GROMACS .gro file of C-alpha atoms in nm:
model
  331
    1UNK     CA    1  -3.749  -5.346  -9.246
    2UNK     CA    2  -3.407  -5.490  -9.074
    3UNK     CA    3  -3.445  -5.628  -8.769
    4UNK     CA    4  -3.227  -5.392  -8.567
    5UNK     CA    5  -3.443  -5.075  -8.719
    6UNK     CA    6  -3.774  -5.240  -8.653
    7UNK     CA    7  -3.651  -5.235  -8.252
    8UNK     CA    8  -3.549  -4.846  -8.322
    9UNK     CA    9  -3.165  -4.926  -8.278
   10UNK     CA   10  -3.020  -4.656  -8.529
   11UNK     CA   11  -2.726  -4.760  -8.751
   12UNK     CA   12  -2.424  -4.573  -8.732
   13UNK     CA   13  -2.446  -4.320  -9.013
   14UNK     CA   14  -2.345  -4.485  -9.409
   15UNK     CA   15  -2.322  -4.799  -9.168
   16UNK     CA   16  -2.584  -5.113  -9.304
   17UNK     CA   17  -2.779  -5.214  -8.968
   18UNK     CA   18  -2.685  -5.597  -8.828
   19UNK     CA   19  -2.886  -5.865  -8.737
   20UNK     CA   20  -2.783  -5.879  -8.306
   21UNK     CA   21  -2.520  -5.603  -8.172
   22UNK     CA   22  -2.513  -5.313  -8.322
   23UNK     CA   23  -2.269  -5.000  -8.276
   24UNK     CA   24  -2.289  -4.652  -8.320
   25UNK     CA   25  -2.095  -4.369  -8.276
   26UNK     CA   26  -2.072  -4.143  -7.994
   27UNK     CA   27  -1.931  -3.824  -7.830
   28UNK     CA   28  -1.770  -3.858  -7.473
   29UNK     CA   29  -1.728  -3.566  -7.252
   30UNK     CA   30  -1.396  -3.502  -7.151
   31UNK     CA   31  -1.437  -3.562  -6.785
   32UNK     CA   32  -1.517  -3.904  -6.853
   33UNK     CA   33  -1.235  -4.024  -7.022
   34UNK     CA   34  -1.035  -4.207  -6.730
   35UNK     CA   35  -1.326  -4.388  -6.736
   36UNK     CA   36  -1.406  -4.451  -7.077
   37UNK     CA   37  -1.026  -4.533  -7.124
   38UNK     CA   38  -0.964  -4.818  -6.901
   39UNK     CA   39  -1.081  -5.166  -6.908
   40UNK     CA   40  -1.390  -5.303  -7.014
   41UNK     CA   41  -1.549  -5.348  -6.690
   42UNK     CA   42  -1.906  -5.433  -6.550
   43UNK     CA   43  -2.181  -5.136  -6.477
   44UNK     CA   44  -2.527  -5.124  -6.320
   45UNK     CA   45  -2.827  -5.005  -6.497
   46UNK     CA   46  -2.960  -4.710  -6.305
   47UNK     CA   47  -3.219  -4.576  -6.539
   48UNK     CA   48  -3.328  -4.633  -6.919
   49UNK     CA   49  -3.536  -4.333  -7.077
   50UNK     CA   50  -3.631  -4.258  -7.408
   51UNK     CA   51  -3.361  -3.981  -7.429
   52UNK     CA   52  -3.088  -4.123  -7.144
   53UNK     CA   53  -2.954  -4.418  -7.045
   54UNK     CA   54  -2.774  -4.403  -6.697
   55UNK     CA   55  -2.502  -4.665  -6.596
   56UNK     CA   56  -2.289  -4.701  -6.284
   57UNK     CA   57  -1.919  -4.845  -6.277
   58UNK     CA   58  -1.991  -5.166  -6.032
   59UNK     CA   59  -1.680  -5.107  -5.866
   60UNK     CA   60  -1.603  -4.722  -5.823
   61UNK     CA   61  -1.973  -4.591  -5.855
   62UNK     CA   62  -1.862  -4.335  -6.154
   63UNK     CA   63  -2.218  -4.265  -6.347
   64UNK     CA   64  -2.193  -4.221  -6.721
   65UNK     CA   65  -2.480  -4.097  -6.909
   66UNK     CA   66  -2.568  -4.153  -7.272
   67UNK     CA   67  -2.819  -3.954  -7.437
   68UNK     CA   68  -2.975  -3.866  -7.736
   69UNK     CA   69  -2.816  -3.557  -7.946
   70UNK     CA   70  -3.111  -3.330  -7.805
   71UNK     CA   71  -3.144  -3.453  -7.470
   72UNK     CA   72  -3.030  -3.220  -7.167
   73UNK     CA   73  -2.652  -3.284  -7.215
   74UNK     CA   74  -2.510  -3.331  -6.869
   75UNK     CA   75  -2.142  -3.298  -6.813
   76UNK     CA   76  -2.086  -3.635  -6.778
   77UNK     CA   77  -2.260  -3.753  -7.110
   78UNK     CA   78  -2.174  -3.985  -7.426
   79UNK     CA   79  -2.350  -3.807  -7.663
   80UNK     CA   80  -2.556  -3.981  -7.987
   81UNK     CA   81  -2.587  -3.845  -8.330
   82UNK     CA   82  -2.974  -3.956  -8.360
   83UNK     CA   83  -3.291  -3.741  -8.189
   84UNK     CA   84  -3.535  -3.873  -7.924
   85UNK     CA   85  -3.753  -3.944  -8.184
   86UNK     CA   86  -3.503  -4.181  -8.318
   87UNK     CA   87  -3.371  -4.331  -7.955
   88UNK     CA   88  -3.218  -4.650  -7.958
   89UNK     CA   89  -3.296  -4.674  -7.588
   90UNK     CA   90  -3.710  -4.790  -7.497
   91UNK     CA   91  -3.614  -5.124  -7.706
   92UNK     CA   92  -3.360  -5.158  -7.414
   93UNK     CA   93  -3.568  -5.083  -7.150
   94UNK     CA   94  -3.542  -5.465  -6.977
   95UNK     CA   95  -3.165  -5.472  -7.030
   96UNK     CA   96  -2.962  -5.547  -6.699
   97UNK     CA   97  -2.622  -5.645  -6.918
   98UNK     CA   98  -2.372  -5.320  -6.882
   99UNK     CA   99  -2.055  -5.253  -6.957
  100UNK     CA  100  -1.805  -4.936  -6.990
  101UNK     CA  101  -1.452  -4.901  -7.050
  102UNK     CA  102  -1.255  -4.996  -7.349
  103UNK     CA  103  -1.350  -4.677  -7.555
  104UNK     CA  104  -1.698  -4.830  -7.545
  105UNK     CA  105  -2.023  -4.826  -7.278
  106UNK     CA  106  -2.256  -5.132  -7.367
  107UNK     CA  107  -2.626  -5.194  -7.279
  108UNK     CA  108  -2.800  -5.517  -7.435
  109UNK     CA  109  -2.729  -5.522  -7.759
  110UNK     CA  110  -2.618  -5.116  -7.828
  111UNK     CA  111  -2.292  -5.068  -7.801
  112UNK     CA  112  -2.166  -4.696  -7.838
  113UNK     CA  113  -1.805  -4.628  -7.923
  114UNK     CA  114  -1.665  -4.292  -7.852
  115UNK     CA  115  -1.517  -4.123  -8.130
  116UNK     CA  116  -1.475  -3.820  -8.049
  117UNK     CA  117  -1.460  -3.553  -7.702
  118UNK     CA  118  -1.631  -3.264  -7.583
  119UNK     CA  119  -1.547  -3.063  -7.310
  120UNK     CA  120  -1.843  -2.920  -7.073
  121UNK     CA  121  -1.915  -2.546  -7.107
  122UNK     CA  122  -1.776  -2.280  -6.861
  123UNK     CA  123  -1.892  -1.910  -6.855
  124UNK     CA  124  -1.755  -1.636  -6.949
  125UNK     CA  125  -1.570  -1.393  -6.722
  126UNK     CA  126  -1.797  -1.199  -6.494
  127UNK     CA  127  -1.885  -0.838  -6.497
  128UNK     CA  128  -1.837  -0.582  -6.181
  129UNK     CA  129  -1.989  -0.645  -5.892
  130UNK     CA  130  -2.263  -0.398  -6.024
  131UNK     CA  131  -2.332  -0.556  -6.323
  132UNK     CA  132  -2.353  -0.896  -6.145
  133UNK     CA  133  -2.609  -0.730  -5.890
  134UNK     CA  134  -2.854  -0.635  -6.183
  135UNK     CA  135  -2.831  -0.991  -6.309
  136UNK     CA  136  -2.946  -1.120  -5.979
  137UNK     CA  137  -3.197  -0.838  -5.949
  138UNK     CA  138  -3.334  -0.956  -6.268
  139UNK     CA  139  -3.305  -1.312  -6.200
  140UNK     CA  140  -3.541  -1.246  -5.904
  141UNK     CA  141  -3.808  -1.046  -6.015
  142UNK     CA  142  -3.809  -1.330  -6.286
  143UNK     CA  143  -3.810  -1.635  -6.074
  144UNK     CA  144  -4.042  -1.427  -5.835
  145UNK     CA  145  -4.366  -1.635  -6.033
  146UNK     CA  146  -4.158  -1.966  -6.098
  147UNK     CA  147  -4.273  -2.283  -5.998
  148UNK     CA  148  -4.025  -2.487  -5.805
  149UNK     CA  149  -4.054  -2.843  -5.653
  150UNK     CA  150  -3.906  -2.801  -5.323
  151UNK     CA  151  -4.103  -2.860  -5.045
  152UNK     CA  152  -4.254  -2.619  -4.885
  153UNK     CA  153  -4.088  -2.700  -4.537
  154UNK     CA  154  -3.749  -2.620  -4.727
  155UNK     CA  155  -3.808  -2.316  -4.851
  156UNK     CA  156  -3.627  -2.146  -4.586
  157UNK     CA  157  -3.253  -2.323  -4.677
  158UNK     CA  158  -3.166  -2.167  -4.997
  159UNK     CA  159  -3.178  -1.818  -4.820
  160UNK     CA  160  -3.004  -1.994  -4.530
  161UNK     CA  161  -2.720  -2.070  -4.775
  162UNK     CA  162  -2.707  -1.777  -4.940
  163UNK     CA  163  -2.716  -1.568  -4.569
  164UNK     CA  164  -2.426  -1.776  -4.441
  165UNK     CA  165  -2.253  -1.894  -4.734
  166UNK     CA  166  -1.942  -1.616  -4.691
  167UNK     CA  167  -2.041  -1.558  -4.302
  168UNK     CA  168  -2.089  -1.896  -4.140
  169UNK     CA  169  -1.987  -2.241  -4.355
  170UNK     CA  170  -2.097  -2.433  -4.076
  171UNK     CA  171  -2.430  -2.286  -4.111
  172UNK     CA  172  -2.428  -2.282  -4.489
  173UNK     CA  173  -2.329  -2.671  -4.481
  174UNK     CA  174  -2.593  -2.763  -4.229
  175UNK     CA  175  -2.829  -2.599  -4.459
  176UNK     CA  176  -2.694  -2.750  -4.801
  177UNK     CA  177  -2.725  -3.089  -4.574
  178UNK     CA  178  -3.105  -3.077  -4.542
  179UNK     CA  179  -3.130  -3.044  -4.927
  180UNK     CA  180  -2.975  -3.309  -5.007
  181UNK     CA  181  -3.184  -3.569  -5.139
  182UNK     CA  182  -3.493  -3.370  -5.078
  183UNK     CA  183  -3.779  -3.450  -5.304
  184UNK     CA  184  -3.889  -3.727  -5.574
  185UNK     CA  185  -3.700  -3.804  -5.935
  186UNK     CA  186  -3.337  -3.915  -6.054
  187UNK     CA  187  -3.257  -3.550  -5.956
  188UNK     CA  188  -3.446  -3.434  -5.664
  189UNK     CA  189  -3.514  -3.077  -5.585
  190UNK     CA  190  -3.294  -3.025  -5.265
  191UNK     CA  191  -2.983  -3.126  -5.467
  192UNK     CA  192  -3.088  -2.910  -5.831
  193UNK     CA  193  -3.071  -2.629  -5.559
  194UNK     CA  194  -2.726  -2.744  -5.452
  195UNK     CA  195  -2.585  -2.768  -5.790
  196UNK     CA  196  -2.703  -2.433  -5.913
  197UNK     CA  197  -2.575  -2.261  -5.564
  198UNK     CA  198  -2.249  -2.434  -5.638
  199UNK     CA  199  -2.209  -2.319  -5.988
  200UNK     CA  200  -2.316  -1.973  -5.921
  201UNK     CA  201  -2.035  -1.955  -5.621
  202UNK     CA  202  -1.756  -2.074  -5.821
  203UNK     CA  203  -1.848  -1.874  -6.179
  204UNK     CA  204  -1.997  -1.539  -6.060
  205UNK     CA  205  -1.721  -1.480  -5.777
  206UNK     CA  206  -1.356  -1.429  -5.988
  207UNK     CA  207  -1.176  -1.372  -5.656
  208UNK     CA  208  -1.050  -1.712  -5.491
  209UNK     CA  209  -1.311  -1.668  -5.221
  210UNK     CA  210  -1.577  -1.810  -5.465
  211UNK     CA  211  -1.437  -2.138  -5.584
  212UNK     CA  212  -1.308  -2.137  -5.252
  213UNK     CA  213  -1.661  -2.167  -5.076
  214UNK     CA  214  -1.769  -2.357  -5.346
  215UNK     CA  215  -1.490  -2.630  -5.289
  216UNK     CA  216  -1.570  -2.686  -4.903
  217UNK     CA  217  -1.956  -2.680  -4.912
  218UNK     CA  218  -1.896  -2.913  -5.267
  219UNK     CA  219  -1.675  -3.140  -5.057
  220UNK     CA  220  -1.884  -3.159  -4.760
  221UNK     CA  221  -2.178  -3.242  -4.994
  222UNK     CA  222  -2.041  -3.505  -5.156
  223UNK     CA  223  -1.944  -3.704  -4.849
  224UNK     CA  224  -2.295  -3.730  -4.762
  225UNK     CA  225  -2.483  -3.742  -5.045
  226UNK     CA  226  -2.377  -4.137  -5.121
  227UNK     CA  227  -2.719  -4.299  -4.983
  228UNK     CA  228  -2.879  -3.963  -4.888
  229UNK     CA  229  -2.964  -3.904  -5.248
  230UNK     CA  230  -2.966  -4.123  -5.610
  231UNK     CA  231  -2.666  -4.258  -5.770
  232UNK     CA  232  -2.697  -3.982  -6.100
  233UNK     CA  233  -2.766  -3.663  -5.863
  234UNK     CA  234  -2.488  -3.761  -5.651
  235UNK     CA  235  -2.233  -3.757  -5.954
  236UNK     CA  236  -2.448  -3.424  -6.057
  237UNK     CA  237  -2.350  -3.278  -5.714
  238UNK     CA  238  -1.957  -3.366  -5.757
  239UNK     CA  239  -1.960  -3.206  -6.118
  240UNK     CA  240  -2.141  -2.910  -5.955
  241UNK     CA  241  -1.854  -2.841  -5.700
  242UNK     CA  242  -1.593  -2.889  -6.001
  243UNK     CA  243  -1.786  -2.614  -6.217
  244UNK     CA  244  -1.898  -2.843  -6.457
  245UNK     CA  245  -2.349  -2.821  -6.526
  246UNK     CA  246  -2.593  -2.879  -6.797
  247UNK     CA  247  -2.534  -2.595  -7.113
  248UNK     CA  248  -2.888  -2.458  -7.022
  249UNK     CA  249  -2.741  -2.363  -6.622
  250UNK     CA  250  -2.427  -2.259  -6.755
  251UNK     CA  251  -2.553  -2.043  -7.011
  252UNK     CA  252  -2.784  -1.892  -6.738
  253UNK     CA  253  -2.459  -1.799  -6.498
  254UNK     CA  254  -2.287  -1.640  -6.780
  255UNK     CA  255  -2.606  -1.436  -6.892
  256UNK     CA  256  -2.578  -1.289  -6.486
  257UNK     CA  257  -2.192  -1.250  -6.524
  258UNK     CA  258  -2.264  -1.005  -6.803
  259UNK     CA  259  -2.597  -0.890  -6.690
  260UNK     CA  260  -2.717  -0.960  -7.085
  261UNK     CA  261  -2.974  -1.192  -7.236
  262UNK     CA  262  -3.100  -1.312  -6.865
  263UNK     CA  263  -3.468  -1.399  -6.949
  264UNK     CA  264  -3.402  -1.588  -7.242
  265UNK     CA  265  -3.144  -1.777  -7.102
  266UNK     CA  266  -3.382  -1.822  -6.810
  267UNK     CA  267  -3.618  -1.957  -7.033
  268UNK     CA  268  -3.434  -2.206  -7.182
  269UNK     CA  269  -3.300  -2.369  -6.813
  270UNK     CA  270  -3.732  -2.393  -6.757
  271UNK     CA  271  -3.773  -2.664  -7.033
  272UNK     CA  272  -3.511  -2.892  -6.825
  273UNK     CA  273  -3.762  -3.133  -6.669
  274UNK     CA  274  -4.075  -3.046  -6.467
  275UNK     CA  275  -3.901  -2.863  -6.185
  276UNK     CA  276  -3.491  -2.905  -6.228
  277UNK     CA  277  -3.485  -2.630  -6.430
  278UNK     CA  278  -3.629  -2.369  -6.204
  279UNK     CA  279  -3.516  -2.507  -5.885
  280UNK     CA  280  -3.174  -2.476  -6.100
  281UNK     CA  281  -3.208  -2.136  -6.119
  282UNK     CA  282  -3.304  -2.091  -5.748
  283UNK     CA  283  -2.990  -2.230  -5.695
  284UNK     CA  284  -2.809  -1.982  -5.899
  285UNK     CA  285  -3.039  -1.695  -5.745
  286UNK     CA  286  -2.920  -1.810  -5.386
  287UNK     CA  287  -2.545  -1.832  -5.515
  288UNK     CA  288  -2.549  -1.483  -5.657
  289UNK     CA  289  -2.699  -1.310  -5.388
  290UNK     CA  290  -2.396  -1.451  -5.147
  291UNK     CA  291  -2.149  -1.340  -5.351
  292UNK     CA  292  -2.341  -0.993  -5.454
  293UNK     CA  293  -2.439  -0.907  -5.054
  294UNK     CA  294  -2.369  -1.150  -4.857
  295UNK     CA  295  -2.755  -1.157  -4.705
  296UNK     CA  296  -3.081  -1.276  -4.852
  297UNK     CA  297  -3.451  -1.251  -4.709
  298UNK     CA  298  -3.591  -1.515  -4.488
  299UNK     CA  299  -3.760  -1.708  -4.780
  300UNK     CA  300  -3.638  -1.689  -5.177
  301UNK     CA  301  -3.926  -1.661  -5.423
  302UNK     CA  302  -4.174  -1.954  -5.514
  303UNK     CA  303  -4.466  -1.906  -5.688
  304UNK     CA  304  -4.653  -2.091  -6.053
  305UNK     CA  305  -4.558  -1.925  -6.393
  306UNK     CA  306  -4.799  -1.682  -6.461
  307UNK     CA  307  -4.914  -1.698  -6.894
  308UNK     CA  308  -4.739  -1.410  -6.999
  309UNK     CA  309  -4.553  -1.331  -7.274
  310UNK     CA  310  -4.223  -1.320  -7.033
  311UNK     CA  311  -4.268  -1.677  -6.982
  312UNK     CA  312  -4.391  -1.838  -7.303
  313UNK     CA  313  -4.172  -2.102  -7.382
  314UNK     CA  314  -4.075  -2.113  -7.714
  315UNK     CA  315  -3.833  -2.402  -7.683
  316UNK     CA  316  -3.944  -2.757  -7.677
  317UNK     CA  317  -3.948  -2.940  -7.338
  318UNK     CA  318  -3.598  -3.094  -7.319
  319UNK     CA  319  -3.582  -3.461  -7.218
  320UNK     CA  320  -3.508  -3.482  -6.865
  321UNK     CA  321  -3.607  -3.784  -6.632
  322UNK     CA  322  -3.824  -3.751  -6.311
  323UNK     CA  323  -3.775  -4.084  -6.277
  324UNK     CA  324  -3.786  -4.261  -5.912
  325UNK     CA  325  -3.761  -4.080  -5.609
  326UNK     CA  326  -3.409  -4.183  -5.397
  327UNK     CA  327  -3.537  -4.348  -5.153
  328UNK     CA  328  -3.734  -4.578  -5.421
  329UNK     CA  329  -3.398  -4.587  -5.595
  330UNK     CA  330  -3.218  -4.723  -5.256
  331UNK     CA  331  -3.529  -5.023  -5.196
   0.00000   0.00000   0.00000
């Protein structure tokens, strides 16, 4: 066995494996390539997974995420051709020597040229405001036995954001403001709220008024989140405002737009992590009540999945980091 396959660094396809570096192919989302493009440049390690790697620009702060071809693939990823079960990344795990830039990122002794682009999902078109309405109706009575991992204290701010979100921005934003941040992993709870509110404003509203909203509260968000929250849910946040999420979220606000396929798209966003995926679609429930009625009750629905054929998760549990809490991250 080579050395570089014996440390579970994949060659590049047809490509014999070196002794040292080694490079493989990879595909960059779009929204990273002012990044990617410019100079090699110096980048801090912010988390190494078996199915992500996440690295910081040292100057500007821009995350870039590379990840395995079956990971969760967030908007700003550089995508690999190999499986978790192939990841080049635990035999990097004590690597502090990043780079990006150059049509390259580097960690250790991977480095991944980009080859190719892909640009992040969008939804399709919504429905009428009636057909939107019974995708949030279903959305509800679905998430109505979800487990999410926002504490319990919270509970009350994604109805706060969906009550106000049209009404009161000031309200809305002082809500949004108490999530950020709020609970443990790379992507806390408070903020996979935010991002799925933020989606659902700007995708399941086609006047102006949605990305309109979404664009404030998005702006006020990310000028606080910078030391409120971690590095990688901070740049989650910013693509959130932009309309950019994971496939699994975005495939979830289109299924609502069209009032079609809800459950199993529903399904699908629960294999994203332990809790990101439902407190996702809490997000999106909050969002889509705004826009559909402008009100919500005092507290959105939080309960454990019940064993039911509804809920049986076919899918395998994506790859997606709990990793260490923000204010660990900030120590």
């Amino acid at each position: 066995m080579n050395r570089a396959a014996s440390v579970g660094v994949p060659a590049a396809p047809g490509v014999v494996p070196t002794v040292g570096a080694v490079s493989v192919p990879g595909s960059a989302s779009t929204v990273l390539r002012a990044v990617l493009a410019g100079p090699e440049r110096a980048a801090r390690v912010l988390g190494v997974f078996a199915a992500a790697v996440y690295l910081a620009d040292a100057d500007s702060g821009e995350v870039v995420t590379v990840c395995t071809h079956d990971a969760v693939r967030l908007p700003n990823a550089v995508v690999l051709a190999a499986r978790t079960e192939r990841s080049p990344f635990p035999a990097l795990a004590g690597s502090t020597d990043a780079r990006i830039g150059g049509g390259a990122v580097r960690l250790g002794p991977l480095r991944v040229d980009v080859v190719r682009w892909w640009t992040p999902p969008r939804p399709p078109a919504p429905g009428d405001v009636r057909t939107r309405a019974h995708g949030a109706t279903t959305l509800r009575a679905a998430l109505d036995t979800a487990a999410t991992g926002l504490p319990a204290g919270a509970r009350a701010d994604p109805a706060e954001l969906s009550r106000y979100a049209y009404t009161d921005p000031e309200r809305a934003a002082g809500a949004a403001l108490r999530l950020i941040g709020l609970g443990p992993g790379l992507t806390p709870s408070g903020d996979d709220v935010l991002c799925g509110f933020l989606l659902a404003l700007r995708h399941l509203d086609p006047r102006a008024a949605g990305a309109r909203h979404a664009h404030t509260l998005g702006a006020r968000v990310a000028a606080h989140a910078p030391g409120r929250t971690t590095d990688l849910s901070a740049a989650l946040l910013g693509h959130a405002a932009r309309g950019d999420g994971c496939t699994q979220l975005i495939d979830l606000i289109g299924a609502m737009g069209r009032d079609t396929g809800v459950l199993p798209c529903l399904r699908r966003l629960l294999t994203v992590g332990h809790t990101s995926g439902a407190d996702l679609a809490l997000g999106v429930l909050a969002g889509a009540e705004a826009m559909c009625t402008g009100a919500a009750p005092a507290e959105l629905p939080y309960r454990k999945l019940p064993q039911s054929p509804v809920f049986e998760l076919p899918y395998p549990k994506l790859p997606y980091p709990e990793g260490r809490s923000a204010r660990e991250q900030r120590a």
